[in-house]
Amino acid sequence: MGHRPLLFTPGPTEVRPEILQAMARPVISHRGAPMEEMVRDIVAKARCIFMTEGTILLSSSSASGLMEGAVRNCIARRSLHLVGGAFGERWRQIAADCGFDPGVVQAEPGFAIRPERVEEALSRGDYDAVCVTHNETSTGVTHPLEAIARVVRARPGVLLMVDAVSSLGGIPVEVDRLGIDVCFASVQKALALPPGFALGAVSEAALERARARKGRGYYFDFIRLAEASAKGMPLATPSVSHLFALQAQFDHILAEGLPRRFARHAAMGERVRRWAREKFAVLAEPGFESDTVTCVANSRKIRVASFLESLKSRGYQISNGYGTLKEATFRIGHLGEHTLEGVEGLLAAMDEVLSG
């Protein structure tokens, strides 16, 4: 059996051997002093990564769980969803499936949602929450979070909720400075852990809203999750192996330093976009391109599935387009522990396939 190809997908991404070793540690009880000590340490480090003094939630689930939790806990009347791709649409669908009537500001794939469109929508509807996908993994667009946050902050009683799934740990997400009320991410993208765990940061205003809500459920009840976190305990049986991995990886991320980590991602993003523009085109409009995921527009009309297979035989795996963009695009994840040197190896392999 050959070697597994290197993952340059937009998640899951490559995981350091040290993290896999941490996950292989013998399991400990999820109640007791060693667990409490570990959870408190993880929470303190998570605050640094979210750039918040607020409450941290830990969840043995994908981020879709906390996305649904945000809907059940923090929407009282109606949410406004900023939809520029498949994952913004998923959040809107979850709100509809939970019995709400979500409003939408829609952008075509590849285009960013401008703050003035959010302002206009808020002036027309009785919304009490705005839901934005910071970095849309399906299109490689980073929406202008800071400008959108300013618009939302100007409206008292409207919560700002952010899906930072493919940005946290690779692109700055300044929860407290931007006044974000709910922010969540999975660990298998820029945080570079195996999939199966999610974490969030919530403001006091979000918790206050949750306390007043009926029908929050149990597993994703923000109040229960916050109380557990404050005690240094998981709410229910957690993935203990993920907690070992989180602790080790957070140490690694903070040792690298967030500014250096963001700069590394920016350099990789710039290099991949330069290649994409030479050989194809970039789906994201200029000025809003992601530094963690590049969505390449298939301007040469190659057979994406064949291209991916040939690349895999050379030891690299990337992803096809997502949803409606399946054949029209392909996606390269340059996030987590990848380096500029590693990206050059991938680009050389892609050039080989294209010239062959």
Short mmCIF file of C-alpha atoms in Angstrom, two decimals:
data_model
loop_
_atom_site.label_atom_id
_atom_site.label_comp_id
_atom_site.label_asym_id
_atom_site.label_seq_id
_atom_site.Cartn_x
_atom_site.Cartn_y
_atom_site.Cartn_z
CA MET A 1 0.00 0.00 0.00
CA GLY A 2 1.40 3.43 -1.00
CA HIS A 3 1.90 6.43 1.23
CA ARG A 4 -1.14 8.50 2.12
CA PRO A 5 -1.20 11.73 0.08
CA LEU A 6 -0.45 15.00 1.87
CA LEU A 7 -3.70 16.80 2.64
CA PHE A 8 -3.98 20.24 1.07
CA THR A 9 -7.76 20.03 1.32
CA PRO A 10 -9.65 22.89 3.05
CA GLY A 11 -10.06 20.56 6.02
CA PRO A 12 -9.21 18.13 7.31
CA THR A 13 -5.61 19.21 7.02
CA GLU A 14 -2.30 17.65 7.99
CA VAL A 15 -1.81 16.93 11.70
CA ARG A 16 1.63 17.04 13.32
CA PRO A 17 2.96 13.63 14.53
CA GLU A 18 3.29 15.11 18.05
CA ILE A 19 -0.46 15.74 18.08
CA LEU A 20 -1.24 12.18 16.99
CA GLN A 21 1.03 10.98 19.80
CA ALA A 22 -0.81 13.22 22.29
CA MET A 23 -4.10 11.67 21.15
CA ALA A 24 -2.69 8.18 21.73
CA ARG A 25 -2.13 8.87 25.43
CA PRO A 26 -4.08 6.58 27.79
CA VAL A 27 -7.56 7.96 28.42
CA ILE A 28 -8.23 9.59 31.80
CA SER A 29 -11.55 9.97 33.61
CA HIS A 30 -13.53 12.99 32.45
CA ARG A 31 -14.31 13.79 36.09
CA GLY A 32 -11.62 14.65 38.60
CA ALA A 33 -8.64 16.94 39.21
CA PRO A 34 -6.50 16.01 36.16
CA MET A 35 -9.42 16.75 33.81
CA GLU A 36 -10.24 20.01 35.61
CA GLU A 37 -6.63 21.16 35.34
CA MET A 38 -6.51 20.34 31.61
CA VAL A 39 -9.83 22.02 30.79
CA ARG A 40 -8.88 25.20 32.66
CA ASP A 41 -5.58 25.32 30.77
CA ILE A 42 -7.33 24.79 27.39
CA VAL A 43 -9.91 27.48 28.17
CA ALA A 44 -7.18 30.01 29.08
CA LYS A 45 -5.30 29.31 25.84
CA ALA A 46 -8.48 29.35 23.75
CA ARG A 47 -9.15 32.87 25.04
CA CYS A 48 -5.80 33.95 23.58
CA ILE A 49 -6.64 32.43 20.19
CA PHE A 50 -10.17 33.93 20.08
CA MET A 51 -8.72 37.19 21.50
CA THR A 52 -11.39 37.37 24.17
CA GLU A 53 -11.86 37.63 27.92
CA GLY A 54 -15.26 35.98 27.52
CA THR A 55 -16.68 32.51 28.08
CA ILE A 56 -15.25 29.55 26.13
CA LEU A 57 -17.44 26.59 25.16
CA LEU A 58 -15.97 23.15 24.40
CA SER A 59 -17.97 20.66 22.33
CA SER A 60 -17.23 17.10 21.19
CA SER A 61 -18.90 17.74 17.84
CA SER A 62 -18.26 19.43 14.54
CA ALA A 63 -18.88 23.19 14.41
CA SER A 64 -22.32 22.52 12.91
CA GLY A 65 -23.38 21.60 16.45
CA LEU A 66 -22.42 25.02 17.83
CA MET A 67 -23.97 26.61 14.74
CA GLU A 68 -27.29 24.99 15.65
CA GLY A 69 -26.65 25.90 19.28
CA ALA A 70 -26.27 29.56 18.29
CA VAL A 71 -29.69 29.41 16.61
CA ARG A 72 -31.45 27.71 19.53
CA ASN A 73 -29.80 29.82 22.22
CA CYS A 74 -29.47 33.27 20.74
CA ILE A 75 -32.29 33.99 18.29
CA ALA A 76 -35.47 35.23 19.93
CA ARG A 77 -37.31 36.76 16.96
CA ARG A 78 -35.50 36.59 13.64
CA SER A 79 -31.95 36.21 12.33
CA LEU A 80 -30.35 37.84 9.30
CA HIS A 81 -28.02 35.49 7.42
CA LEU A 82 -25.20 36.75 5.22
CA VAL A 83 -24.97 34.03 2.57
CA GLY A 84 -22.16 33.95 0.03
CA GLY A 85 -21.69 30.20 -0.29
CA ALA A 86 -22.64 26.74 0.94
CA PHE A 87 -21.80 27.22 4.62
CA GLY A 88 -23.61 30.53 4.99
CA GLU A 89 -26.56 28.73 3.40
CA ARG A 90 -26.21 25.84 5.87
CA TRP A 91 -26.64 28.27 8.79
CA ARG A 92 -29.72 29.79 7.16
CA GLN A 93 -31.14 26.29 6.62
CA ILE A 94 -30.53 25.34 10.26
CA ALA A 95 -32.42 28.45 11.41
CA ALA A 96 -35.33 27.51 9.11
CA ASP A 97 -35.25 23.90 10.35
CA CYS A 98 -35.42 25.18 13.94
CA GLY A 99 -38.69 26.96 13.11
CA PHE A 100 -37.45 30.49 12.44
CA ASP A 101 -38.06 32.66 9.38
CA PRO A 102 -34.48 33.71 8.53
CA GLY A 103 -33.79 36.81 6.46
CA VAL A 104 -31.01 36.70 3.89
CA VAL A 105 -28.44 39.02 2.33
CA GLN A 106 -27.20 36.99 -0.63
CA ALA A 107 -23.99 37.37 -2.63
CA GLU A 108 -23.07 35.42 -5.74
CA PRO A 109 -20.30 32.84 -5.16
CA GLY A 110 -16.95 34.64 -5.23
CA PHE A 111 -18.33 37.99 -4.06
CA ALA A 112 -18.13 39.45 -0.56
CA ILE A 113 -21.09 40.90 1.33
CA ARG A 114 -20.65 44.63 1.83
CA PRO A 115 -21.56 46.33 5.12
CA GLU A 116 -23.99 48.76 3.45
CA ARG A 117 -26.13 45.81 2.33
CA VAL A 118 -26.25 44.59 5.95
CA GLU A 119 -27.19 48.10 7.10
CA GLU A 120 -30.00 48.25 4.56
CA ALA A 121 -31.37 44.81 5.53
CA LEU A 122 -31.28 45.64 9.25
CA SER A 123 -33.20 48.86 8.66
CA ARG A 124 -35.98 46.90 6.94
CA GLY A 125 -36.48 43.94 9.31
CA ASP A 126 -37.02 43.19 12.98
CA TYR A 127 -33.80 41.22 13.47
CA ASP A 128 -32.14 40.40 16.77
CA ALA A 129 -29.13 38.47 15.41
CA VAL A 130 -26.83 38.63 12.39
CA CYS A 131 -25.11 35.40 11.30
CA VAL A 132 -21.99 35.66 9.15
CA THR A 133 -19.56 33.09 7.79
CA HIS A 134 -16.28 34.94 8.18
CA ASN A 135 -14.30 32.81 5.73
CA GLU A 136 -16.53 30.94 3.26
CA THR A 137 -14.78 27.59 2.72
CA SER A 138 -16.80 26.81 -0.41
CA THR A 139 -15.73 29.95 -2.30
CA GLY A 140 -12.46 31.12 -0.73
CA VAL A 141 -13.95 34.52 0.15
CA THR A 142 -13.19 36.33 3.43
CA HIS A 143 -16.10 38.65 4.18
CA PRO A 144 -15.24 42.11 5.65
CA LEU A 145 -15.95 41.15 9.26
CA GLU A 146 -14.69 44.35 10.87
CA ALA A 147 -16.89 46.59 8.70
CA ILE A 148 -19.91 44.30 9.17
CA ALA A 149 -19.29 44.27 12.93
CA ARG A 150 -19.39 48.09 13.02
CA VAL A 151 -22.83 48.07 11.38
CA VAL A 152 -24.20 45.48 13.80
CA ARG A 153 -22.70 47.15 16.89
CA ALA A 154 -24.58 50.35 16.01
CA ARG A 155 -27.86 48.47 16.61
CA PRO A 156 -28.45 47.73 20.31
CA GLY A 157 -30.02 44.35 20.97
CA VAL A 158 -28.72 42.75 17.75
CA LEU A 159 -26.22 39.97 18.41
CA LEU A 160 -23.33 39.31 16.02
CA MET A 161 -22.68 35.59 15.50
CA VAL A 162 -19.68 34.42 13.50
CA ASP A 163 -18.75 31.12 11.89
CA ALA A 164 -14.93 31.20 12.05
CA VAL A 165 -14.54 27.55 11.03
CA SER A 166 -11.87 28.07 8.37
CA SER A 167 -10.40 31.31 9.74
CA LEU A 168 -9.67 30.79 13.47
CA GLY A 169 -5.95 30.19 13.89
CA GLY A 170 -5.11 31.29 10.34
CA ILE A 171 -6.77 34.70 9.87
CA PRO A 172 -7.24 37.16 12.78
CA VAL A 173 -10.61 36.84 14.58
CA GLU A 174 -10.67 39.53 17.28
CA VAL A 175 -13.76 38.59 19.25
CA ASP A 176 -13.69 41.30 21.94
CA ARG A 177 -12.40 44.18 19.80
CA LEU A 178 -15.04 43.55 17.12
CA GLY A 179 -17.84 42.98 19.64
CA ILE A 180 -18.63 39.44 18.44
CA ASP A 181 -21.26 37.73 20.63
CA VAL A 182 -20.92 34.15 19.40
CA CYS A 183 -17.89 32.81 17.53
CA PHE A 184 -17.20 29.14 16.84
CA ALA A 185 -14.83 26.91 14.90
CA SER A 186 -13.99 23.28 14.24
CA VAL A 187 -10.47 22.06 14.96
CA GLN A 188 -9.64 20.30 11.65
CA LYS A 189 -8.84 23.42 9.65
CA ALA A 190 -6.38 26.18 10.64
CA LEU A 191 -6.08 24.72 14.17
CA ALA A 192 -4.74 21.52 12.54
CA LEU A 193 -6.25 18.74 14.67
CA PRO A 194 -8.18 15.66 13.55
CA PRO A 195 -11.91 16.40 13.04
CA GLY A 196 -14.50 15.79 15.74
CA PHE A 197 -14.25 18.73 18.14
CA ALA A 198 -15.44 22.35 18.17
CA LEU A 199 -14.99 25.35 20.41
CA GLY A 200 -16.70 28.68 20.78
CA ALA A 201 -16.49 32.04 22.50
CA VAL A 202 -19.64 33.75 23.76
CA SER A 203 -20.32 37.19 25.22
CA GLU A 204 -22.34 38.01 28.33
CA ALA A 205 -25.06 39.45 26.06
CA ALA A 206 -25.31 36.10 24.25
CA LEU A 207 -25.56 34.22 27.55
CA GLU A 208 -28.20 36.66 28.78
CA ARG A 209 -30.21 36.01 25.61
CA ALA A 210 -29.79 32.26 26.07
CA ARG A 211 -30.99 32.36 29.69
CA ALA A 212 -34.27 33.88 28.51
CA ARG A 213 -34.77 31.29 25.74
CA LYS A 214 -36.89 28.15 26.12
CA GLY A 215 -36.17 25.03 24.07
CA ARG A 216 -32.39 25.39 24.02
CA GLY A 217 -31.97 21.62 24.13
CA TYR A 218 -29.32 19.94 26.28
CA TYR A 219 -26.11 19.04 24.42
CA PHE A 220 -25.70 22.49 22.82
CA ASP A 221 -27.26 24.51 25.64
CA PHE A 222 -24.88 27.46 25.97
CA ILE A 223 -25.77 27.99 29.64
CA ARG A 224 -24.96 24.39 30.59
CA LEU A 225 -21.79 24.48 28.44
CA ALA A 226 -20.71 27.78 30.05
CA GLU A 227 -21.34 26.48 33.57
CA ALA A 228 -19.33 23.34 32.84
CA SER A 229 -16.48 25.40 31.38
CA ALA A 230 -16.43 27.66 34.47
CA LYS A 231 -16.01 24.54 36.66
CA GLY A 232 -13.18 23.24 34.46
CA MET A 233 -15.34 20.32 33.39
CA PRO A 234 -16.90 19.04 30.17
CA LEU A 235 -20.71 19.07 30.09
CA ALA A 236 -21.06 15.45 28.97
CA THR A 237 -18.57 12.70 28.15
CA PRO A 238 -16.00 14.47 25.95
CA SER A 239 -13.51 13.22 23.40
CA VAL A 240 -10.70 13.04 25.95
CA SER A 241 -8.16 12.35 23.19
CA HIS A 242 -9.12 15.62 21.48
CA LEU A 243 -8.59 17.49 24.75
CA PHE A 244 -5.04 16.09 24.98
CA ALA A 245 -4.48 17.20 21.39
CA LEU A 246 -5.99 20.66 21.93
CA GLN A 247 -3.75 21.33 24.90
CA ALA A 248 -0.63 20.31 22.99
CA GLN A 249 -1.58 22.17 19.80
CA PHE A 250 -2.54 25.38 21.62
CA ASP A 251 0.92 25.37 23.23
CA HIS A 252 2.43 25.01 19.76
CA ILE A 253 0.27 27.78 18.23
CA LEU A 254 1.03 30.24 21.03
CA ALA A 255 4.75 29.39 20.85
CA GLU A 256 4.73 30.21 17.13
CA GLY A 257 2.87 33.42 18.02
CA LEU A 258 -0.38 34.53 16.40
CA PRO A 259 1.18 37.39 14.35
CA ARG A 260 3.75 34.98 12.82
CA ARG A 261 1.06 32.36 12.22
CA PHE A 262 -1.18 34.87 10.43
CA ALA A 263 1.78 36.12 8.35
CA ARG A 264 2.63 32.54 7.31
CA HIS A 265 -0.96 31.95 6.18
CA ALA A 266 -0.99 35.27 4.30
CA ALA A 267 2.24 34.32 2.46
CA MET A 268 0.85 30.91 1.49
CA GLY A 269 -2.42 32.47 0.32
CA GLU A 270 -0.62 35.04 -1.81
CA ARG A 271 1.59 32.37 -3.43
CA VAL A 272 -1.30 30.03 -4.28
CA ARG A 273 -3.35 32.90 -5.72
CA ARG A 274 -0.41 33.96 -7.90
CA TRP A 275 -0.20 30.40 -9.27
CA ALA A 276 -3.98 30.24 -9.76
CA ARG A 277 -4.04 33.50 -11.72
CA GLU A 278 -1.19 32.32 -13.96
CA LYS A 279 -2.79 28.95 -14.72
CA PHE A 280 -6.55 29.52 -14.21
CA ALA A 281 -8.39 32.26 -12.30
CA VAL A 282 -9.34 32.91 -8.66
CA LEU A 283 -13.07 32.75 -7.86
CA ALA A 284 -12.89 35.32 -5.02
CA GLU A 285 -13.10 38.96 -6.04
CA PRO A 286 -9.90 41.01 -5.52
CA GLY A 287 -9.42 42.27 -1.99
CA PHE A 288 -11.57 39.58 -0.36
CA GLU A 289 -9.50 36.45 -1.06
CA SER A 290 -9.00 33.98 1.79
CA ASP A 291 -5.55 33.32 3.24
CA THR A 292 -6.54 29.77 4.25
CA VAL A 293 -8.50 28.43 1.23
CA THR A 294 -8.12 29.30 -2.44
CA CYS A 295 -11.02 28.44 -4.71
CA VAL A 296 -9.63 28.15 -8.23
CA ALA A 297 -12.07 28.89 -11.07
CA ASN A 298 -11.79 26.13 -13.67
CA SER A 299 -11.31 28.57 -16.57
CA ARG A 300 -9.50 25.91 -18.67
CA LYS A 301 -12.44 23.50 -18.39
CA ILE A 302 -10.21 20.61 -17.27
CA ARG A 303 -11.79 17.47 -15.86
CA VAL A 304 -11.44 18.26 -12.17
CA ALA A 305 -11.89 14.64 -10.97
CA SER A 306 -9.08 13.41 -13.28
CA PHE A 307 -6.81 16.28 -12.23
CA LEU A 308 -7.35 15.43 -8.56
CA GLU A 309 -6.65 11.72 -9.17
CA SER A 310 -3.42 12.44 -11.08
CA LEU A 311 -2.32 14.80 -8.32
CA LYS A 312 -3.06 12.15 -5.69
CA SER A 313 -0.79 9.69 -7.52
CA ARG A 314 1.98 12.29 -7.04
CA GLY A 315 1.35 12.40 -3.29
CA TYR A 316 -0.95 15.41 -2.88
CA GLN A 317 -4.67 15.74 -2.20
CA ILE A 318 -6.74 18.86 -2.83
CA SER A 319 -10.56 19.19 -3.11
CA ASN A 320 -13.04 19.63 -5.90
CA GLY A 321 -15.55 22.45 -5.80
CA TYR A 322 -18.29 22.33 -3.17
CA GLY A 323 -21.97 21.90 -3.99
CA THR A 324 -23.01 23.75 -7.14
CA LEU A 325 -19.36 24.67 -7.83
CA LYS A 326 -18.21 21.03 -8.02
CA GLU A 327 -16.85 21.00 -11.61
CA ALA A 328 -16.57 24.77 -11.98
CA THR A 329 -13.84 25.07 -9.33
CA PHE A 330 -11.32 23.19 -7.24
CA ARG A 331 -10.05 24.19 -3.80
CA ILE A 332 -6.64 24.27 -2.18
CA GLY A 333 -6.34 24.42 1.60
CA HIS A 334 -3.13 26.19 2.69
CA LEU A 335 -3.81 26.23 6.39
CA GLY A 336 -2.77 24.80 9.73
CA GLU A 337 0.84 23.63 9.78
CA HIS A 338 1.55 23.94 6.05
CA THR A 339 4.51 26.08 5.00
CA LEU A 340 5.50 28.09 1.94
CA GLU A 341 8.05 25.38 1.12
CA GLY A 342 5.34 22.70 1.27
CA VAL A 343 3.07 24.82 -0.93
CA GLU A 344 5.86 25.07 -3.55
CA GLY A 345 5.99 21.25 -3.65
CA LEU A 346 2.23 21.10 -4.24
CA LEU A 347 2.34 23.74 -6.99
CA ALA A 348 5.19 21.92 -8.76
CA ALA A 349 3.15 18.69 -8.69
CA MET A 350 0.10 20.50 -10.07
CA ASP A 351 2.23 21.99 -12.88
CA GLU A 352 3.47 18.48 -13.72
CA VAL A 353 -0.08 17.17 -13.99
CA LEU A 354 -1.19 20.11 -16.16
CA SER A 355 1.79 19.83 -18.52
CA GLY A 356 1.36 16.03 -18.76
#
